[in-house]
XYZ file of C-alpha atoms in Angstrom:
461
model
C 39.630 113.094 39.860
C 41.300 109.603 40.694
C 44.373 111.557 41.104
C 43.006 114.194 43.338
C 41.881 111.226 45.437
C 44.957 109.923 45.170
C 47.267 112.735 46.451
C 44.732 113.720 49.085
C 45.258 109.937 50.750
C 48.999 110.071 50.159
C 48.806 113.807 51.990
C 46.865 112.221 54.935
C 49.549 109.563 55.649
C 52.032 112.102 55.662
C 49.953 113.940 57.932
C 48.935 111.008 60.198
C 52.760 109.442 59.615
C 53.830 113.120 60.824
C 51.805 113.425 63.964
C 52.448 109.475 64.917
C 56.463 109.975 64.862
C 55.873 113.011 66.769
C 53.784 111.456 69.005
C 55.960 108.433 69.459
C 59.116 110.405 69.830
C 57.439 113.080 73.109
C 56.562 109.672 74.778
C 59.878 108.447 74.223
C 61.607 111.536 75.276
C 59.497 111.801 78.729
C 59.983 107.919 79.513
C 63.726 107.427 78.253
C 65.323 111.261 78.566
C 67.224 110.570 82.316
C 68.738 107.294 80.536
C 69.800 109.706 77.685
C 71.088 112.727 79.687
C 72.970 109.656 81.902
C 74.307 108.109 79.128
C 78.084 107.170 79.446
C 78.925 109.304 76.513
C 78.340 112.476 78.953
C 81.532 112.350 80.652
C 80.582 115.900 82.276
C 78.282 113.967 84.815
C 80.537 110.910 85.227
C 83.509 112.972 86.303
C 81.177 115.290 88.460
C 81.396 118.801 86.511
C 77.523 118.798 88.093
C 76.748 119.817 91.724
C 75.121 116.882 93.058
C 73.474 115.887 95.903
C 75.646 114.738 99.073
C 74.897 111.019 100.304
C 74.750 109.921 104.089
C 75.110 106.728 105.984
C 72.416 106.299 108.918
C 74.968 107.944 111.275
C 75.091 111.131 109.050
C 78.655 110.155 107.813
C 79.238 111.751 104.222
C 79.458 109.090 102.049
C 79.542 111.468 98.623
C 79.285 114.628 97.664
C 80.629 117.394 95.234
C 82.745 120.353 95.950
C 84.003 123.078 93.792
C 82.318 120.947 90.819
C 84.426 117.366 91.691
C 82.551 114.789 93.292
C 84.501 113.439 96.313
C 83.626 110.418 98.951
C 84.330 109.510 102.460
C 88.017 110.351 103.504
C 88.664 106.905 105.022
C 89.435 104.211 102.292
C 88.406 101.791 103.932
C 84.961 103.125 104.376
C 85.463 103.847 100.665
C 86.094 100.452 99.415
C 83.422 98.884 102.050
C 80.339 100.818 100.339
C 81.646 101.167 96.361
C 79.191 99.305 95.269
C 76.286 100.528 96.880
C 77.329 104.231 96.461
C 79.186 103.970 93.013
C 82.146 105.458 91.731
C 80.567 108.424 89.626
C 80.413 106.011 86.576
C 77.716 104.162 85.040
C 80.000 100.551 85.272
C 77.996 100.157 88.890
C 74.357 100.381 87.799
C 72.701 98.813 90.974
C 74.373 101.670 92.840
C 72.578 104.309 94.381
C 74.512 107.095 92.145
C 73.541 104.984 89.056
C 69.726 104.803 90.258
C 69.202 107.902 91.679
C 71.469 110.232 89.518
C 68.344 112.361 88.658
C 67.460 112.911 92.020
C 71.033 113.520 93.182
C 71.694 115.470 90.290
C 68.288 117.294 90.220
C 67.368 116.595 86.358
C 64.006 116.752 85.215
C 62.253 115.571 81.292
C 61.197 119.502 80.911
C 64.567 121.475 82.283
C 67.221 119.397 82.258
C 70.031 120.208 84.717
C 70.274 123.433 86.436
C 66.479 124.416 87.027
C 65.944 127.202 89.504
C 65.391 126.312 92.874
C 61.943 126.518 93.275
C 61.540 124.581 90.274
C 63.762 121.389 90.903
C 66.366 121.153 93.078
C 69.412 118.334 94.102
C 68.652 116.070 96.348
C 70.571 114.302 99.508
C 69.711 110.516 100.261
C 70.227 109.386 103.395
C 70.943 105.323 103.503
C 70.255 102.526 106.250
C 73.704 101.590 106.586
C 75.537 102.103 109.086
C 79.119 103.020 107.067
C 81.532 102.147 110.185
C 80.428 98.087 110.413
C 80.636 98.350 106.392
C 84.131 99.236 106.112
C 85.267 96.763 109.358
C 83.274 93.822 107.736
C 84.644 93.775 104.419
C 88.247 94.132 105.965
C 87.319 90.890 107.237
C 87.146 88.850 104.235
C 90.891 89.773 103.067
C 91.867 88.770 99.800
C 88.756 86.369 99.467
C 85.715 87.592 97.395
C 82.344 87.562 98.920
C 79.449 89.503 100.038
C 78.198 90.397 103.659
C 74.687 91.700 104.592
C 72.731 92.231 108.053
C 69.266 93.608 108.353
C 66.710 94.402 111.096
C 64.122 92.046 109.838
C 61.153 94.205 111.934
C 62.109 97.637 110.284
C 63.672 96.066 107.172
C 66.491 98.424 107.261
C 69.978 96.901 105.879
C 72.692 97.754 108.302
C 75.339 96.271 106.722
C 75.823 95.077 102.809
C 79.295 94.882 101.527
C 80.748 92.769 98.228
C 84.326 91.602 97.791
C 86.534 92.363 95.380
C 86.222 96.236 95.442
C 88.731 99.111 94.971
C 89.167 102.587 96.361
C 86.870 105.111 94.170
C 89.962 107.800 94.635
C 92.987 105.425 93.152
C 91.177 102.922 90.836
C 93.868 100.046 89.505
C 94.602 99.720 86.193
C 92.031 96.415 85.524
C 93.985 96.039 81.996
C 97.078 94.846 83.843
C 95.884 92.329 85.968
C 96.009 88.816 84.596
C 95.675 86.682 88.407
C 91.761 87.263 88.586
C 91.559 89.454 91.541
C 89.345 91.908 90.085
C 86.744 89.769 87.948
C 83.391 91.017 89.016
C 84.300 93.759 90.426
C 81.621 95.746 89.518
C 79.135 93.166 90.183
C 77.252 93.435 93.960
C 77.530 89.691 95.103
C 74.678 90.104 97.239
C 72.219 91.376 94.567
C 73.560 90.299 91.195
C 75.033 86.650 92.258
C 73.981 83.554 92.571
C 75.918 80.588 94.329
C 75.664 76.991 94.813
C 73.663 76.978 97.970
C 75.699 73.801 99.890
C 74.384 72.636 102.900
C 72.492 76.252 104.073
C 69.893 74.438 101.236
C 68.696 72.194 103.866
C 66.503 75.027 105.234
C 64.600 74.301 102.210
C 64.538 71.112 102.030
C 63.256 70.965 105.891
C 60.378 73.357 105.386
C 59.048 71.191 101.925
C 59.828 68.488 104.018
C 57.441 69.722 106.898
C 54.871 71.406 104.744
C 54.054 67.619 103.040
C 55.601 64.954 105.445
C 52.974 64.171 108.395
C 56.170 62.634 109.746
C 59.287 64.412 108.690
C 60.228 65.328 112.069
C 60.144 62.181 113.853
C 60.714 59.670 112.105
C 64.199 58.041 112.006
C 66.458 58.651 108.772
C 69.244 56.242 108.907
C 73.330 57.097 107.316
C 75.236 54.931 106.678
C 77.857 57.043 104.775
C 76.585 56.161 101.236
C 73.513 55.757 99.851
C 73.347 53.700 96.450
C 70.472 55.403 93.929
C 69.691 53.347 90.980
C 73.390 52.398 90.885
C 74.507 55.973 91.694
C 76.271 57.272 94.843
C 75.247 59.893 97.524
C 77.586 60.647 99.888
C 78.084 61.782 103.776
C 81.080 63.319 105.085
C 80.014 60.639 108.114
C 78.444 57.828 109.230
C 75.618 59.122 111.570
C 73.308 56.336 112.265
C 69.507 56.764 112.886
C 68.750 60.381 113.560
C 65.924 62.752 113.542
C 65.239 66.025 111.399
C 66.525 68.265 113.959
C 69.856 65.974 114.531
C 69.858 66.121 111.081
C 69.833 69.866 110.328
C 72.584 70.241 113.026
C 74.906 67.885 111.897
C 74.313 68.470 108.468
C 73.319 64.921 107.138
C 73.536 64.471 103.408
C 71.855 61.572 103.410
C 68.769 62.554 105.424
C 68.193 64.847 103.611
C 68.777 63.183 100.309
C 65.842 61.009 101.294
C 63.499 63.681 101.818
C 64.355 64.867 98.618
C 63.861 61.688 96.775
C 60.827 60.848 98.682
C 58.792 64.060 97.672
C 59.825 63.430 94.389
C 60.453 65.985 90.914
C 57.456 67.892 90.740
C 56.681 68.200 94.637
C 59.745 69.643 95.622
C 59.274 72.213 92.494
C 56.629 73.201 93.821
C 57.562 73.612 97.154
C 60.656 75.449 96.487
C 58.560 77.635 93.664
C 56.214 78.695 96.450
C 58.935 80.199 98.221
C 60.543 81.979 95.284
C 63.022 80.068 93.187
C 62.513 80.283 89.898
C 60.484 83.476 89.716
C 61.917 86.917 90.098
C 62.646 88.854 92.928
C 64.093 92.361 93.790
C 64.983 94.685 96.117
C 64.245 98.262 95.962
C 63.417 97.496 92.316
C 66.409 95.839 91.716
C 65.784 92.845 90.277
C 68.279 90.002 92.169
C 70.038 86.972 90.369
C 67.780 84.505 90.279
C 67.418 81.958 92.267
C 67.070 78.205 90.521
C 65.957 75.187 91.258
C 65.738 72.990 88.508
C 65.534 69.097 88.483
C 63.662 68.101 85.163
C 66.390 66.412 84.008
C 67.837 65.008 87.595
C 68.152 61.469 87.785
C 66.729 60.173 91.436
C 70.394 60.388 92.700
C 70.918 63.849 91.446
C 67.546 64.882 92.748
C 68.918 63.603 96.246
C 72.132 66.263 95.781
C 69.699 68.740 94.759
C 67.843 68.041 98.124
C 71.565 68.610 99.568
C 71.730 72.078 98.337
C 74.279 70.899 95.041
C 73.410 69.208 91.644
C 72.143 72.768 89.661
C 71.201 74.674 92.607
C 71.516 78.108 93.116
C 70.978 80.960 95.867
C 70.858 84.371 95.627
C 72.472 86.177 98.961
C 69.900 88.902 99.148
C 66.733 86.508 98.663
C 68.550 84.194 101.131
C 68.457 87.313 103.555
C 64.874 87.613 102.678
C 64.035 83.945 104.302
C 66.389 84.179 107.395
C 63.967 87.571 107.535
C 60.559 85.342 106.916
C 61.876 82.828 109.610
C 62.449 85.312 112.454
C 58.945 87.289 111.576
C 57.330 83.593 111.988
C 56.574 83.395 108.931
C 55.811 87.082 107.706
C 58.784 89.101 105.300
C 59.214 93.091 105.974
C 61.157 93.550 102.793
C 65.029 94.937 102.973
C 65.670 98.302 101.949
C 68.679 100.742 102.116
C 67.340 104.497 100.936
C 65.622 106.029 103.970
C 64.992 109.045 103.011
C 65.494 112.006 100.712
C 65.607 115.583 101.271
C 66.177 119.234 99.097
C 70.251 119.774 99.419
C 70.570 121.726 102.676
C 67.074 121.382 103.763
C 66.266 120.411 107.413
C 63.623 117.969 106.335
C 63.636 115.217 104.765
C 60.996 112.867 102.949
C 61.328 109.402 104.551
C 60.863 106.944 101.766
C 57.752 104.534 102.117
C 57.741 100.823 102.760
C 55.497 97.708 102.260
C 53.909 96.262 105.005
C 55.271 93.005 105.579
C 53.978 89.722 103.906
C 53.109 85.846 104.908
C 55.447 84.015 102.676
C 56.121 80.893 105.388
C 53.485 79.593 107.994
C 53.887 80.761 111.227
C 53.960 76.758 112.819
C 56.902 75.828 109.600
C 58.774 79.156 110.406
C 58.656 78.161 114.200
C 59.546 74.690 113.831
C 62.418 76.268 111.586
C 63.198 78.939 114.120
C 63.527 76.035 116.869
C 65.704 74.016 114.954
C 67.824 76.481 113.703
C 68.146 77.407 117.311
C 69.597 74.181 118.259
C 72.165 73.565 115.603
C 73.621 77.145 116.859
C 73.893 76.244 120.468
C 74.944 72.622 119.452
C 77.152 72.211 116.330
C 78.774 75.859 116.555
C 78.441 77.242 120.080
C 76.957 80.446 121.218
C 80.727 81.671 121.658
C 80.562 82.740 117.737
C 78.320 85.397 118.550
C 79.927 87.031 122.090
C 77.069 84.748 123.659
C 74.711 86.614 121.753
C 71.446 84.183 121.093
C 71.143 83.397 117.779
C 69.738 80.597 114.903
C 71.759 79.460 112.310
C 73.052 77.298 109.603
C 76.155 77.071 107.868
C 76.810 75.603 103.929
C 79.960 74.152 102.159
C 78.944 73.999 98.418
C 81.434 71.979 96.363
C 82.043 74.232 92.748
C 84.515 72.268 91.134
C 87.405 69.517 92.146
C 90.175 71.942 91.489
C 88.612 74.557 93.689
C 87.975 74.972 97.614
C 84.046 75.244 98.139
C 81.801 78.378 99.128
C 81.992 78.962 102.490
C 77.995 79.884 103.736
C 76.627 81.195 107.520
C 72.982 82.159 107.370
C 71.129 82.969 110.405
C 69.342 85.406 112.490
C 68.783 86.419 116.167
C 66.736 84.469 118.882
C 66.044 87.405 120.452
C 63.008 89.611 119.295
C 64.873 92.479 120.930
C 67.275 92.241 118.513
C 65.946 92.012 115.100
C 68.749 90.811 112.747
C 68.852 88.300 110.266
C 72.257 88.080 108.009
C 73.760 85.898 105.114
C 77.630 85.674 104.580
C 79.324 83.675 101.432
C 82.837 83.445 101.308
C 83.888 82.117 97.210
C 86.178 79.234 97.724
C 86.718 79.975 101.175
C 86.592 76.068 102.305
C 84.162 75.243 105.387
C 81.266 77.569 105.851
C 82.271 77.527 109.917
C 85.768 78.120 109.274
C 85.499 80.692 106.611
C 82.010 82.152 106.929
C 81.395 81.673 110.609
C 84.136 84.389 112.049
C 82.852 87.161 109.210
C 79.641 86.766 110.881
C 80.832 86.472 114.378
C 82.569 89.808 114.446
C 79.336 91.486 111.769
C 76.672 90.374 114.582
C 78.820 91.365 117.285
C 78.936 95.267 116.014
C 76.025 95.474 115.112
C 74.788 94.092 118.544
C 77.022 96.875 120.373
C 75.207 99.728 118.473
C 71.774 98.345 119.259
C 73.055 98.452 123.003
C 74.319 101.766 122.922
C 71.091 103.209 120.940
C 68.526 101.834 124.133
């Protein structure tokens, strides 16, 4: 009898063990089967043996799409090489790319047929982007032989017109990476303005100004005085000049160290933590479910001098270009963030309509009376450290960063900004790697991106 008892328990965990790993393994195949039919190991999608779904820019340029079972992109290079790695090359090596995230779509794979459904079952799918392909390719011709990443958006709509990142290749004659031994090509698969984070420089005293407003009754007039260097507990902070007394507006626009090394110190560890963790370092953030590099700001272990730096936009700081867009964006809303996006829409392969893809509403992330104070401010370094000339006379707000990354190397260049006018909704971010003054290296990438963009918003009235 024991035994009967015995075999009938053992026959019930079979059973049970039976039904489990069959359970476990139809909830695994529904969650993970695209990342299986994707995987890199099926070269028949990589190399485009599948009919897939074309891609457009906002202008209805084709940006990819496959013929006679190869999948072929735009016939400019340039235009090519501006938008690799937001459209991909067909392989998985770009996985922020919109081929990599939207290869079941494009490809029309569903869990229950795979590829090749009928019709009126599933279908390929086109995606028409934001961008606008033409300012792409002539902004990231711009930045020569420096690496980098551009991006514009219309901080009302949230659309990104433009979003390139530097080094790139042509998707039709890839080099041989093996060969190269002088760097050119490291990160090359890596979207700068999504999956890097720099040393912020001096574009950092954005932050530093709004903390500074948010818990200073009198951060805006009172006097902060340079004298070149500032000795901290024995320890050196340094201005490229001696400016004298000055207030936080002077300060922004010529860039003070000092003052701003002050603020810094005078709000102390935990308040500026908490300051800058209420705008979003720290935590994560994404974009279109991407999530972006993370953005840190870290001073447990600063000493009061390095805290000043790290008030300066150096000591262990870091920015991420697209969350850096995301503020310029906050700033210009006064205070409220429509989120960026590039996919606007998706639509059955030859249909006439399409399925526009839905946004959040935009968000309070700043308060309107910091974000105007901001706006103002910003809008007087512009017209009085660079000159409206930058822009073809176009109004606009901005701030520019050199971030020291090493004695051997020539800083990050930085322009952040966004436009004065309301009619013209664009807020932008430019870093230039080792490209030496943010003005000098920065400033004409953003000149000419504005500039474009500003004669296709004239044109489209």
């Amino acid at each position: 009898m024991r035994n009967m008892k015995f075999r009938s328990l053992i026959l019930y965990f079979v059973i049970f063990a039976f039904f489990a790993g069959l359970g476990y393994y139809i909830f695994e195949f529904t969650r993970e089967s695209k990342e299986w039919a994707f995987s890199p190991v099926n070269r028949h999608l990589s190399n485009g043996s599948l009919s897939g779904g074309k891609i457009f820019d906002t202008n209805g340029e084709i940006l990819a799409q496959t013929v006679n079972g190869k999948r072929l992109y735009h016939e400019n290079e340039d235009v090519r090489k501006a938008l690799l790695h937001t459209v991909g090359d067909g392989s998985t090596l770009i996985p922020t790319s919109v081929q990599s995230r939207y290869n079941a779509e494009l490809f029309g794979y569903n869990f229950i047929t795979g590829f090749g459904a009928p019709d009126y079952f599933s279908s390929n799918q086109d995606i028409t982007l934001t961008l606008d392909s033409k300012i792409c390719a002539s902004v990231s011709k711009k930045f020569g032989d420096k690496k980098g990443t551009a991006i514009a958006y219309n901080y009302k709509t949230g659309e990104v017109i433009c979003m390139v990142s530097l080094p790139t290749y042509d998707v039709n004659n890839r080099p041989d990476f093996s060969k190269e031994t002088d760097g050119k090509y490291d990160g090359v698969y890596l979207n700068r303005a999504l999956s890097a984070a720099y040393t912020p420089g001096s574009v950092f005293k954005i932050f530093t100004s709004i903390a500074g407003i948010e818990c200073l009754p009198d951060a805006e007039t009172r006097k902060y005085e340079c004298e070149k260097v500032k000795i901290i507990d024995g320890e050196k902070v340094t201005c490229m000049q001696s400016h004298g007394k000055l207030d936080l507006k002077i300060a922004l626009s010529k860039s003070c160290d000092i003052a701003f090394c002050d603020i810094a110190v005078e709000l102390g560890k935990e308040k500026m933590t908490q300051e800058l963790e209420k705008l979003g370092f720290n935590s994560a953030q994404y974009f279109e479910g991407i999530e972006l590099a993370k953005s840190v700001y870290d001073v447990s272990h600063a000493s009061r001098a390095d805290l000043g730096w790290s008030g300066i936009g150096q000591y262990t700081d870091t920015l991420n270009p697209m969350y850096m867009l995301k503020i310029m964006g906050a700033l210009a809303g006064g205070g409220n963030l429509t989120e960026p996006f590039i996919v606007k829409s998706f639509a059955i392969s030859g249909a006439k309509d399409s399925q526009k893809v839905t946004k959040s509403s935009a968000k309070t992330v700043i308060s309107k009376i910091v974000a105007d104070k901001m706006k103002e401010m910003m809008r007087f370094t512009m017209k009085n450290q660079y000159n409206d000339s930058l822009f073809g006379g176009i109004p606009m707000c901005a701030k520019t960063g050199t971030a020291e990354v090493g004695e051997d190397k020539l800083p990050h260049g930085w322009m952040v900004g966004f436009s004065y006018d309301e009619n013209f909704p664009i807020a932008f971010v430019v870093v230039v790697e080792n490209g030496d003054f943010g003005i000098k290296s920065a400033g004409p990438i953003a000149g000419s991106m504005i500039k474009e963009i500003h004669s296709v918003f004239s044109k489209n009235k």
